[in-house]
mmCIF file of C-alpha atoms in Angstrom:
data_model
loop_
_atom_site.group_PDB
_atom_site.id
_atom_site.type_symbol
_atom_site.label_atom_id
_atom_site.label_comp_id
_atom_site.label_asym_id
_atom_site.label_seq_id
_atom_site.Cartn_x
_atom_site.Cartn_y
_atom_site.Cartn_z
ATOM 1 C CA MET A 431 18.945 -11.106 15.741
ATOM 2 C CA PHE A 432 18.339 -7.758 14.104
ATOM 3 C CA ASP A 433 18.099 -6.024 17.569
ATOM 4 C CA ALA A 434 21.411 -7.733 18.649
ATOM 5 C CA LEU A 435 23.070 -6.424 15.332
ATOM 6 C CA ALA A 436 21.783 -2.948 16.065
ATOM 7 C CA ASP A 437 23.049 -3.425 19.561
ATOM 8 C CA LEU A 438 26.641 -4.303 18.292
ATOM 9 C CA ILE A 439 26.890 -1.618 15.686
ATOM 10 C CA VAL A 440 25.481 1.367 17.567
ATOM 11 C CA TYR A 441 26.233 0.610 21.229
ATOM 12 C CA ARG A 442 29.577 -1.246 21.110
ATOM 13 C CA TRP A 443 31.311 0.024 17.824
ATOM 14 C CA LEU A 444 30.082 3.553 17.968
ATOM 15 C CA GLY A 445 29.924 3.868 21.691
ATOM 16 C CA LEU A 446 26.630 5.544 21.694
ATOM 17 C CA THR A 447 23.970 4.967 24.650
ATOM 18 C CA ALA A 448 20.535 4.025 24.367
ATOM 19 C CA GLU A 449 19.535 6.782 26.540
ATOM 20 C CA SER A 450 21.014 9.428 24.107
ATOM 21 C CA GLN A 451 18.701 10.808 21.195
ATOM 22 C CA ALA A 452 21.289 9.923 18.589
ATOM 23 C CA GLY A 453 21.586 6.510 19.891
ATOM 24 C CA ALA A 454 18.057 5.685 19.999
ATOM 25 C CA ALA A 455 17.597 6.988 16.390
ATOM 26 C CA LEU A 456 20.506 5.275 14.890
ATOM 27 C CA HIS A 457 19.774 1.973 16.663
ATOM 28 C CA PHE A 458 16.012 2.216 15.136
ATOM 29 C CA PHE A 459 17.610 2.818 11.773
ATOM 30 C CA VAL A 460 20.068 0.256 11.744
ATOM 31 C CA MET A 461 17.663 -2.514 13.050
ATOM 32 C CA ASP A 462 14.742 -1.701 10.857
ATOM 33 C CA THR A 463 16.893 -1.316 7.689
ATOM 34 C CA VAL A 464 18.457 -4.814 8.093
ATOM 35 C CA LYS A 465 15.167 -6.468 9.143
ATOM 36 C CA ILE A 466 13.015 -4.866 6.240
ATOM 37 C CA PHE A 467 15.264 -5.374 3.514
ATOM 38 C CA VAL A 468 16.116 -9.245 4.535
ATOM 39 C CA LEU A 469 12.211 -9.655 4.854
ATOM 40 C CA LEU A 470 11.783 -7.693 1.394
ATOM 41 C CA VAL A 471 14.260 -10.214 -0.418
ATOM 42 C CA VAL A 472 12.999 -13.400 0.952
ATOM 43 C CA ILE A 473 9.194 -12.588 0.669
ATOM 44 C CA ILE A 474 9.299 -11.021 -2.813
ATOM 45 C CA TYR A 475 11.449 -14.115 -4.098
ATOM 46 C CA VAL A 476 8.819 -16.775 -2.419
ATOM 47 C CA MET A 477 5.879 -14.888 -3.626
ATOM 48 C CA GLY A 478 7.548 -14.250 -7.016
ATOM 49 C CA LEU A 479 7.684 -18.282 -7.485
ATOM 50 C CA LEU A 480 3.921 -18.248 -7.068
ATOM 51 C CA ARG A 481 2.946 -15.065 -8.901
ATOM 52 C CA ALA A 482 4.785 -16.106 -11.890
ATOM 53 C CA LEU A 483 1.524 -18.103 -12.609
ATOM 54 C CA LEU A 484 -0.756 -14.875 -12.258
ATOM 55 C CA SER A 485 -0.500 -12.150 -14.703
ATOM 56 C CA PRO A 486 -2.830 -8.874 -15.212
ATOM 57 C CA GLU A 487 -4.713 -10.721 -17.921
ATOM 58 C CA LYS A 488 -5.494 -13.616 -15.578
ATOM 59 C CA VAL A 489 -6.660 -11.287 -12.904
ATOM 60 C CA ARG A 490 -8.841 -9.811 -15.643
ATOM 61 C CA GLU A 491 -10.455 -13.160 -16.642
ATOM 62 C CA TYR A 492 -10.780 -14.090 -12.939
ATOM 63 C CA VAL A 493 -13.192 -11.164 -12.296
ATOM 64 C CA ARG A 494 -15.060 -11.203 -15.856
ATOM 65 C CA GLY A 495 -18.692 -12.300 -15.983
ATOM 66 C CA LYS A 496 -19.106 -13.080 -12.251
ATOM 67 C CA PRO A 497 -22.093 -11.495 -10.376
ATOM 68 C CA ARG A 498 -21.456 -8.071 -9.152
ATOM 69 C CA TRP A 499 -20.866 -8.881 -5.361
ATOM 70 C CA MET A 500 -18.643 -11.837 -6.382
ATOM 71 C CA ALA A 501 -16.696 -9.928 -8.887
ATOM 72 C CA ARG A 502 -16.165 -7.048 -6.404
ATOM 73 C CA GLY A 503 -15.044 -9.493 -3.743
ATOM 74 C CA THR A 504 -12.604 -11.390 -6.043
ATOM 75 C CA ALA A 505 -11.249 -7.977 -7.129
ATOM 76 C CA VAL A 506 -10.423 -6.986 -3.627
ATOM 77 C CA GLY A 507 -8.860 -10.336 -2.826
ATOM 78 C CA LEU A 508 -6.822 -10.263 -6.048
ATOM 79 C CA GLY A 509 -5.838 -6.560 -5.392
ATOM 80 C CA ALA A 510 -4.663 -7.555 -1.996
ATOM 81 C CA VAL A 511 -2.305 -10.323 -3.270
ATOM 82 C CA THR A 512 -1.156 -8.682 -6.606
ATOM 83 C CA PRO A 513 0.895 -5.682 -5.445
ATOM 84 C CA PHE A 514 1.091 -4.118 -8.908
ATOM 85 C CA CYS A 515 2.950 -0.750 -9.054
ATOM 86 C CA SER A 516 1.132 2.673 -9.605
ATOM 87 C CA CYS A 517 2.490 2.522 -13.403
ATOM 88 C CA SER A 518 0.249 -0.590 -13.949
ATOM 89 C CA SER A 519 -3.043 1.205 -13.055
ATOM 90 C CA VAL A 520 -3.570 2.383 -16.590
ATOM 91 C CA PRO A 521 -3.278 -0.881 -18.397
ATOM 92 C CA LEU A 522 -5.284 -2.775 -15.704
ATOM 93 C CA PHE A 523 -8.123 -0.060 -15.772
ATOM 94 C CA ILE A 524 -8.211 -0.279 -19.552
ATOM 95 C CA GLY A 525 -8.040 -4.338 -19.284
ATOM 96 C CA PHE A 526 -10.914 -4.230 -16.844
ATOM 97 C CA VAL A 527 -12.989 -1.712 -19.027
ATOM 98 C CA GLU A 528 -12.375 -3.902 -22.420
ATOM 99 C CA ALA A 529 -13.548 -6.866 -20.621
ATOM 100 C CA GLY A 530 -16.835 -5.208 -19.425
ATOM 101 C CA ILE A 531 -16.068 -5.446 -15.786
ATOM 102 C CA PRO A 532 -18.100 -2.613 -14.065
ATOM 103 C CA LEU A 533 -16.148 0.340 -13.068
ATOM 104 C CA GLY A 534 -16.934 0.047 -9.502
ATOM 105 C CA VAL A 535 -15.344 -3.259 -9.474
ATOM 106 C CA THR A 536 -12.452 -1.824 -11.003
ATOM 107 C CA PHE A 537 -11.999 0.904 -8.511
ATOM 108 C CA SER A 538 -12.282 -1.777 -5.716
ATOM 109 C CA PHE A 539 -9.054 -3.483 -7.278
ATOM 110 C CA LEU A 540 -7.166 -0.063 -7.571
ATOM 111 C CA ILE A 541 -7.894 0.820 -4.042
ATOM 112 C CA ALA A 542 -6.930 -2.629 -2.679
ATOM 113 C CA SER A 543 -3.812 -3.275 -4.902
ATOM 114 C CA PRO A 544 -1.386 -0.404 -3.407
ATOM 115 C CA MET A 545 -2.785 -0.637 0.007
ATOM 116 C CA ILE A 546 -2.567 -4.286 0.736
ATOM 117 C CA ASN A 547 0.056 -6.955 -0.169
ATOM 118 C CA GLU A 548 1.712 -9.934 1.203
ATOM 119 C CA VAL A 549 5.104 -8.160 1.659
ATOM 120 C CA ALA A 550 3.644 -5.394 3.513
ATOM 121 C CA VAL A 551 1.496 -7.767 5.784
ATOM 122 C CA VAL A 552 4.533 -10.056 6.567
ATOM 123 C CA ILE A 553 6.908 -6.981 7.567
ATOM 124 C CA LEU A 554 3.691 -5.471 9.490
ATOM 125 C CA VAL A 555 3.479 -8.765 11.534
ATOM 126 C CA GLY A 556 7.404 -8.759 11.986
ATOM 127 C CA ILE A 557 7.442 -5.022 13.242
ATOM 128 C CA LEU A 558 4.182 -4.124 14.548
ATOM 129 C CA GLY A 559 2.559 -7.360 15.712
ATOM 130 C CA TRP A 560 -0.309 -9.589 14.341
ATOM 131 C CA GLU A 561 -3.173 -7.563 16.057
ATOM 132 C CA MET A 562 -2.029 -4.153 14.346
ATOM 133 C CA THR A 563 -1.690 -6.283 10.954
ATOM 134 C CA LEU A 564 -5.088 -7.774 11.255
ATOM 135 C CA MET A 565 -6.629 -4.406 11.895
ATOM 136 C CA TYR A 566 -4.844 -2.769 8.925
ATOM 137 C CA VAL A 567 -5.654 -5.591 6.427
ATOM 138 C CA ALA A 568 -9.315 -5.666 7.588
ATOM 139 C CA ALA A 569 -9.778 -1.974 7.357
ATOM 140 C CA GLY A 570 -8.010 -1.915 3.881
ATOM 141 C CA LEU A 571 -10.314 -4.741 2.596
ATOM 142 C CA THR A 572 -13.489 -2.829 3.879
ATOM 143 C CA VAL A 573 -12.554 0.460 2.403
ATOM 144 C CA ALA A 574 -11.649 -1.251 -1.002
ATOM 145 C CA TYR A 575 -15.006 -2.937 -1.095
ATOM 146 C CA VAL A 576 -17.068 -0.161 0.304
ATOM 147 C CA GLY A 577 -15.080 2.454 -1.818
ATOM 148 C CA GLY A 578 -15.848 0.649 -5.125
ATOM 149 C CA VAL A 579 -19.502 0.594 -4.129
ATOM 150 C CA VAL A 580 -19.564 4.336 -3.429
ATOM 151 C CA MET A 581 -17.770 5.022 -6.627
ATOM 152 C CA GLU A 582 -20.394 3.057 -8.680
ATOM 153 C CA ARG A 583 -23.297 4.931 -7.178
ATOM 154 C CA PHE A 584 -22.004 8.250 -9.019
ATOM 155 C CA ARG A 585 -21.855 6.544 -12.452
ATOM 156 C CA PRO A 586 -18.143 6.994 -13.228
ATOM 157 C CA GLU A 587 -18.390 5.647 -16.660
ATOM 158 C CA ARG A 588 -19.280 9.380 -17.876
ATOM 159 C CA TRP A 589 -16.041 10.551 -16.666
ATOM 160 C CA VAL A 590 -13.834 7.772 -18.569
ATOM 161 C CA GLU A 591 -11.627 9.499 -21.363
ATOM 162 C CA GLU A 592 -13.257 8.510 -24.574
ATOM 163 C CA TYR A 593 -10.264 6.675 -25.997
ATOM 164 C CA VAL A 594 -10.389 4.031 -23.313
ATOM 165 C CA TRP A 595 -13.624 2.632 -24.613
ATOM 166 C CA LYS A 596 -11.980 2.129 -28.296
ATOM 167 C CA ILE A 597 -9.046 0.199 -26.956
ATOM 168 C CA HIS A 598 -9.095 -3.531 -27.357
ATOM 169 C CA MET A 599 -6.431 -5.246 -24.949
ATOM 170 C CA GLY A 600 -7.094 -8.369 -26.387
ATOM 171 C CA GLN A 601 -4.869 -7.427 -29.248
ATOM 172 C CA ALA A 602 -1.996 -6.831 -26.724
ATOM 173 C CA THR A 603 -2.116 -9.875 -24.711
ATOM 174 C CA LEU A 604 1.141 -10.811 -23.124
ATOM 175 C CA PRO A 605 3.073 -13.994 -24.112
ATOM 176 C CA GLN A 606 2.513 -16.833 -21.556
ATOM 177 C CA PRO A 607 5.038 -16.850 -18.869
ATOM 178 C CA ASP A 608 7.503 -19.638 -18.370
ATOM 179 C CA THR A 609 5.979 -21.962 -15.632
ATOM 180 C CA SER A 610 8.987 -24.389 -15.261
ATOM 181 C CA LEU A 611 11.093 -24.230 -12.109
ATOM 182 C CA ALA A 612 13.926 -22.516 -13.881
ATOM 183 C CA GLY A 613 11.694 -20.123 -15.569
ATOM 184 C CA ARG A 614 9.845 -19.152 -12.087
ATOM 185 C CA HIS A 615 13.233 -18.889 -10.404
ATOM 186 C CA ARG A 616 14.251 -16.175 -13.119
ATOM 187 C CA TYR A 617 10.813 -14.387 -12.840
ATOM 188 C CA ALA A 618 11.091 -14.628 -8.933
ATOM 189 C CA TRP A 619 14.683 -13.117 -8.947
ATOM 190 C CA GLY A 620 13.476 -10.447 -11.542
ATOM 191 C CA GLU A 621 10.853 -9.387 -9.121
ATOM 192 C CA VAL A 622 13.431 -8.947 -6.254
ATOM 193 C CA LYS A 623 15.627 -6.791 -8.412
ATOM 194 C CA GLU A 624 12.642 -4.977 -9.899
ATOM 195 C CA ILE A 625 10.673 -4.314 -6.823
ATOM 196 C CA VAL A 626 13.515 -3.777 -4.156
ATOM 197 C CA GLY A 627 15.295 -1.519 -6.862
ATOM 198 C CA ARG A 628 11.856 0.568 -7.121
ATOM 199 C CA LEU A 629 11.290 0.515 -3.489
ATOM 200 C CA TRP A 630 14.669 0.942 -1.566
ATOM 201 C CA LYS A 631 14.984 4.661 -1.551
ATOM 202 C CA TRP A 632 11.323 4.916 -0.147
ATOM 203 C CA VAL A 633 11.842 2.291 2.187
ATOM 204 C CA VAL A 634 15.181 3.992 3.434
ATOM 205 C CA ALA A 635 13.250 7.323 3.561
ATOM 206 C CA GLY A 636 10.658 6.014 5.834
ATOM 207 C CA ILE A 637 13.155 4.342 7.989
ATOM 208 C CA ALA A 638 15.161 7.436 8.358
ATOM 209 C CA VAL A 639 11.861 9.511 9.221
ATOM 210 C CA GLY A 640 10.795 6.842 11.618
ATOM 211 C CA ALA A 641 14.277 6.855 13.414
ATOM 212 C CA LEU A 642 14.051 10.655 13.687
ATOM 213 C CA PHE A 643 10.735 10.557 15.065
ATOM 214 C CA HIS A 644 11.575 7.891 17.514
ATOM 215 C CA GLY A 645 14.697 9.540 18.796
ATOM 216 C CA TYR A 646 13.958 13.217 18.559
ATOM 217 C CA VAL A 647 10.477 13.996 18.875
ATOM 218 C CA PRO A 648 9.372 14.370 22.560
ATOM 219 C CA GLU A 649 6.759 12.279 23.835
ATOM 220 C CA GLY A 650 4.996 14.994 25.695
ATOM 221 C CA TRP A 651 4.442 16.748 22.273
ATOM 222 C CA VAL A 652 3.265 13.767 20.796
ATOM 223 C CA SER A 653 0.756 12.955 23.393
ATOM 224 C CA GLU A 654 -0.555 16.780 23.427
ATOM 225 C CA HIS A 655 -0.992 16.816 19.643
ATOM 226 C CA LEU A 656 -1.555 13.237 18.308
ATOM 227 C CA GLY A 657 -1.777 10.721 21.244
ATOM 228 C CA GLY A 658 -5.197 11.220 22.675
ATOM 229 C CA ARG A 659 -7.998 8.958 20.980
ATOM 230 C CA ASP A 660 -10.328 11.743 21.725
ATOM 231 C CA ASN A 661 -8.327 14.079 19.559
ATOM 232 C CA TRP A 662 -10.665 14.264 16.556
ATOM 233 C CA LEU A 663 -8.727 16.520 14.381
ATOM 234 C CA ALA A 664 -5.740 14.430 14.787
ATOM 235 C CA VAL A 665 -7.245 11.910 12.298
ATOM 236 C CA PRO A 666 -8.140 13.919 9.316
ATOM 237 C CA GLY A 667 -4.985 15.883 9.907
ATOM 238 C CA ALA A 668 -2.993 12.601 9.232
ATOM 239 C CA VAL A 669 -4.968 11.612 6.247
ATOM 240 C CA LEU A 670 -4.192 15.317 4.641
ATOM 241 C CA LEU A 671 -0.578 14.947 5.775
ATOM 242 C CA GLY A 672 -0.318 11.640 3.924
ATOM 243 C CA VAL A 673 -1.921 12.567 0.677
ATOM 244 C CA PRO A 674 0.993 14.474 -0.779
ATOM 245 C CA LEU A 675 3.517 12.100 0.560
ATOM 246 C CA TYR A 676 4.710 9.380 -1.888
ATOM 247 C CA SER A 677 5.405 5.901 -0.344
ATOM 248 C CA ASN A 678 3.924 2.699 -0.070
ATOM 249 C CA ALA A 679 2.591 -0.101 2.382
ATOM 250 C CA THR A 680 6.148 -1.220 2.930
ATOM 251 C CA GLY A 681 7.831 2.203 3.185
ATOM 252 C CA VAL A 682 5.412 3.714 5.698
ATOM 253 C CA ILE A 683 5.733 0.740 8.375
ATOM 254 C CA PRO A 684 8.613 2.127 9.910
ATOM 255 C CA VAL A 685 6.937 5.611 10.287
ATOM 256 C CA ALA A 686 4.011 3.869 11.884
ATOM 257 C CA GLU A 687 6.274 1.808 14.149
ATOM 258 C CA ALA A 688 7.832 5.116 15.637
ATOM 259 C CA MET A 689 4.359 6.568 15.863
ATOM 260 C CA LEU A 690 2.944 3.981 17.972
ATOM 261 C CA GLY A 691 6.218 3.757 19.951
ATOM 262 C CA LYS A 692 5.695 7.331 20.921
ATOM 263 C CA GLY A 693 1.901 6.922 21.746
ATOM 264 C CA VAL A 694 0.059 8.010 18.771
ATOM 265 C CA ALA A 695 -3.308 6.456 18.683
ATOM 266 C CA ILE A 696 -3.838 3.418 16.594
ATOM 267 C CA GLY A 697 -6.522 4.721 14.490
ATOM 268 C CA THR A 698 -4.671 8.011 13.782
ATOM 269 C CA THR A 699 -1.611 5.771 12.833
ATOM 270 C CA LEU A 700 -3.824 3.382 10.382
ATOM 271 C CA ALA A 701 -5.372 6.566 8.890
ATOM 272 C CA PHE A 702 -2.070 8.150 8.011
ATOM 273 C CA MET A 703 -0.484 4.534 6.660
ATOM 274 C CA MET A 704 -3.718 4.293 4.412
ATOM 275 C CA SER A 705 -3.494 7.730 3.094
ATOM 276 C CA ILE A 706 0.285 7.570 2.070
ATOM 277 C CA ALA A 707 -0.319 3.772 0.520
ATOM 278 C CA ALA A 708 -3.430 4.308 -1.557
ATOM 279 C CA LEU A 709 -3.405 8.142 -2.285
ATOM 280 C CA SER A 710 -0.028 8.576 -3.885
ATOM 281 C CA LEU A 711 0.377 11.677 -6.255
ATOM 282 C CA PRO A 712 2.025 9.211 -9.077
ATOM 283 C CA GLU A 713 -1.074 7.106 -8.972
ATOM 284 C CA MET A 714 -3.432 10.043 -9.308
ATOM 285 C CA ILE A 715 -1.356 11.503 -12.118
ATOM 286 C CA ILE A 716 -1.226 8.330 -13.986
ATOM 287 C CA LEU A 717 -4.962 7.596 -13.392
ATOM 288 C CA ARG A 718 -5.627 11.228 -14.809
ATOM 289 C CA LYS A 719 -4.750 9.601 -18.162
ATOM 290 C CA VAL A 720 -7.864 7.603 -18.198
ATOM 291 C CA ILE A 721 -10.390 9.319 -16.075
ATOM 292 C CA ARG A 722 -11.326 12.999 -15.926
ATOM 293 C CA TRP A 723 -10.866 15.438 -12.893
ATOM 294 C CA PRO A 724 -14.326 14.693 -11.627
ATOM 295 C CA ALA A 725 -13.798 11.002 -11.154
ATOM 296 C CA LEU A 726 -10.213 11.598 -9.811
ATOM 297 C CA GLY A 727 -11.474 14.247 -7.135
ATOM 298 C CA LEU A 728 -14.315 11.636 -6.242
ATOM 299 C CA TYR A 729 -11.854 8.971 -5.740
ATOM 300 C CA ALA A 730 -9.747 10.904 -3.686
ATOM 301 C CA ALA A 731 -12.480 12.153 -1.665
ATOM 302 C CA VAL A 732 -14.018 8.772 -1.105
ATOM 303 C CA LEU A 733 -10.850 7.488 0.235
ATOM 304 C CA ALA A 734 -10.031 10.444 2.435
ATOM 305 C CA VAL A 735 -13.454 10.266 4.281
ATOM 306 C CA ALA A 736 -13.058 6.298 4.399
ATOM 307 C CA PHE A 737 -9.637 6.713 5.885
ATOM 308 C CA THR A 738 -10.827 9.233 8.406
ATOM 309 C CA LEU A 739 -13.802 7.019 9.417
ATOM 310 C CA VAL A 740 -11.394 4.051 10.008
ATOM 311 C CA GLY A 741 -9.250 6.263 12.131
ATOM 312 C CA TRP A 742 -11.886 7.481 14.284
ATOM 313 C CA GLY A 743 -13.325 4.017 14.497
ATOM 314 C CA PHE A 744 -10.357 2.300 15.694
ATOM 315 C CA ASN A 745 -9.403 5.106 18.110
ATOM 316 C CA LEU A 746 -12.896 4.561 19.550
ATOM 317 C CA LEU A 747 -12.582 0.840 19.933
ATOM 318 C CA SER A 748 -9.042 1.231 21.401
#
């Protein structure tokens, strides 16, 4: 349906051809824009009906008091289905600390939450197929779990800002949400407006970059610099390129689609996606309010190394 709509607009109405660079780029842009925004609205609304029952406070309570391994697994799982934005990092971090949850478990949640969510997963399946989606999710869950373990080894408690230990989040508990059908509808529609309003410019930017890459970057250049799975420098290069770029798991999908279409290796593409989704500069700036520079640097280094290893591993497996 989306492909046919793009054919109608680009090839019939505008008179461009699939063989031209402009036609290929514009077709990619129109098709992915319509497809991703339709999926965004539908998925966010449906998940909003369910997520009305799950607040940050409930996430904290689910993790509290469990054995370390179970708490970490629960935190990673909840992080994957609760795509709280980076602005939620500080209150979530403080809430986990106040509840006595180990910092390693907290970092596992903070890694999983921006990198994996049901919206990105469904769009990944629709754009890139279920195989690529399974690889991305499996790698993301593993990085979140192991990353939290590694962070814990360095005793990050010593780098938490002093005021964090003195805050009692229980005094600021949010009111219970309206769980009636009408209340959940209002919540779900509010989620659509809030999340789409926050994401749309990054999604459009990602689609535009993907369209330009798809239409104008020669396949020969891609094969020479990024395509080979034996090009070991391509993976850390993709990770470093993704660190300063701000987007999210949804916005980076069309870029990944264009990269794979041009022959970029799977591992290199996965590493690039993860770097953009989980190492965004806004989240780092916000996290700096609750942890000091050594912890922030360690957090970034652990993720950068993990993403590089994931990229190399999947390039070898492919």
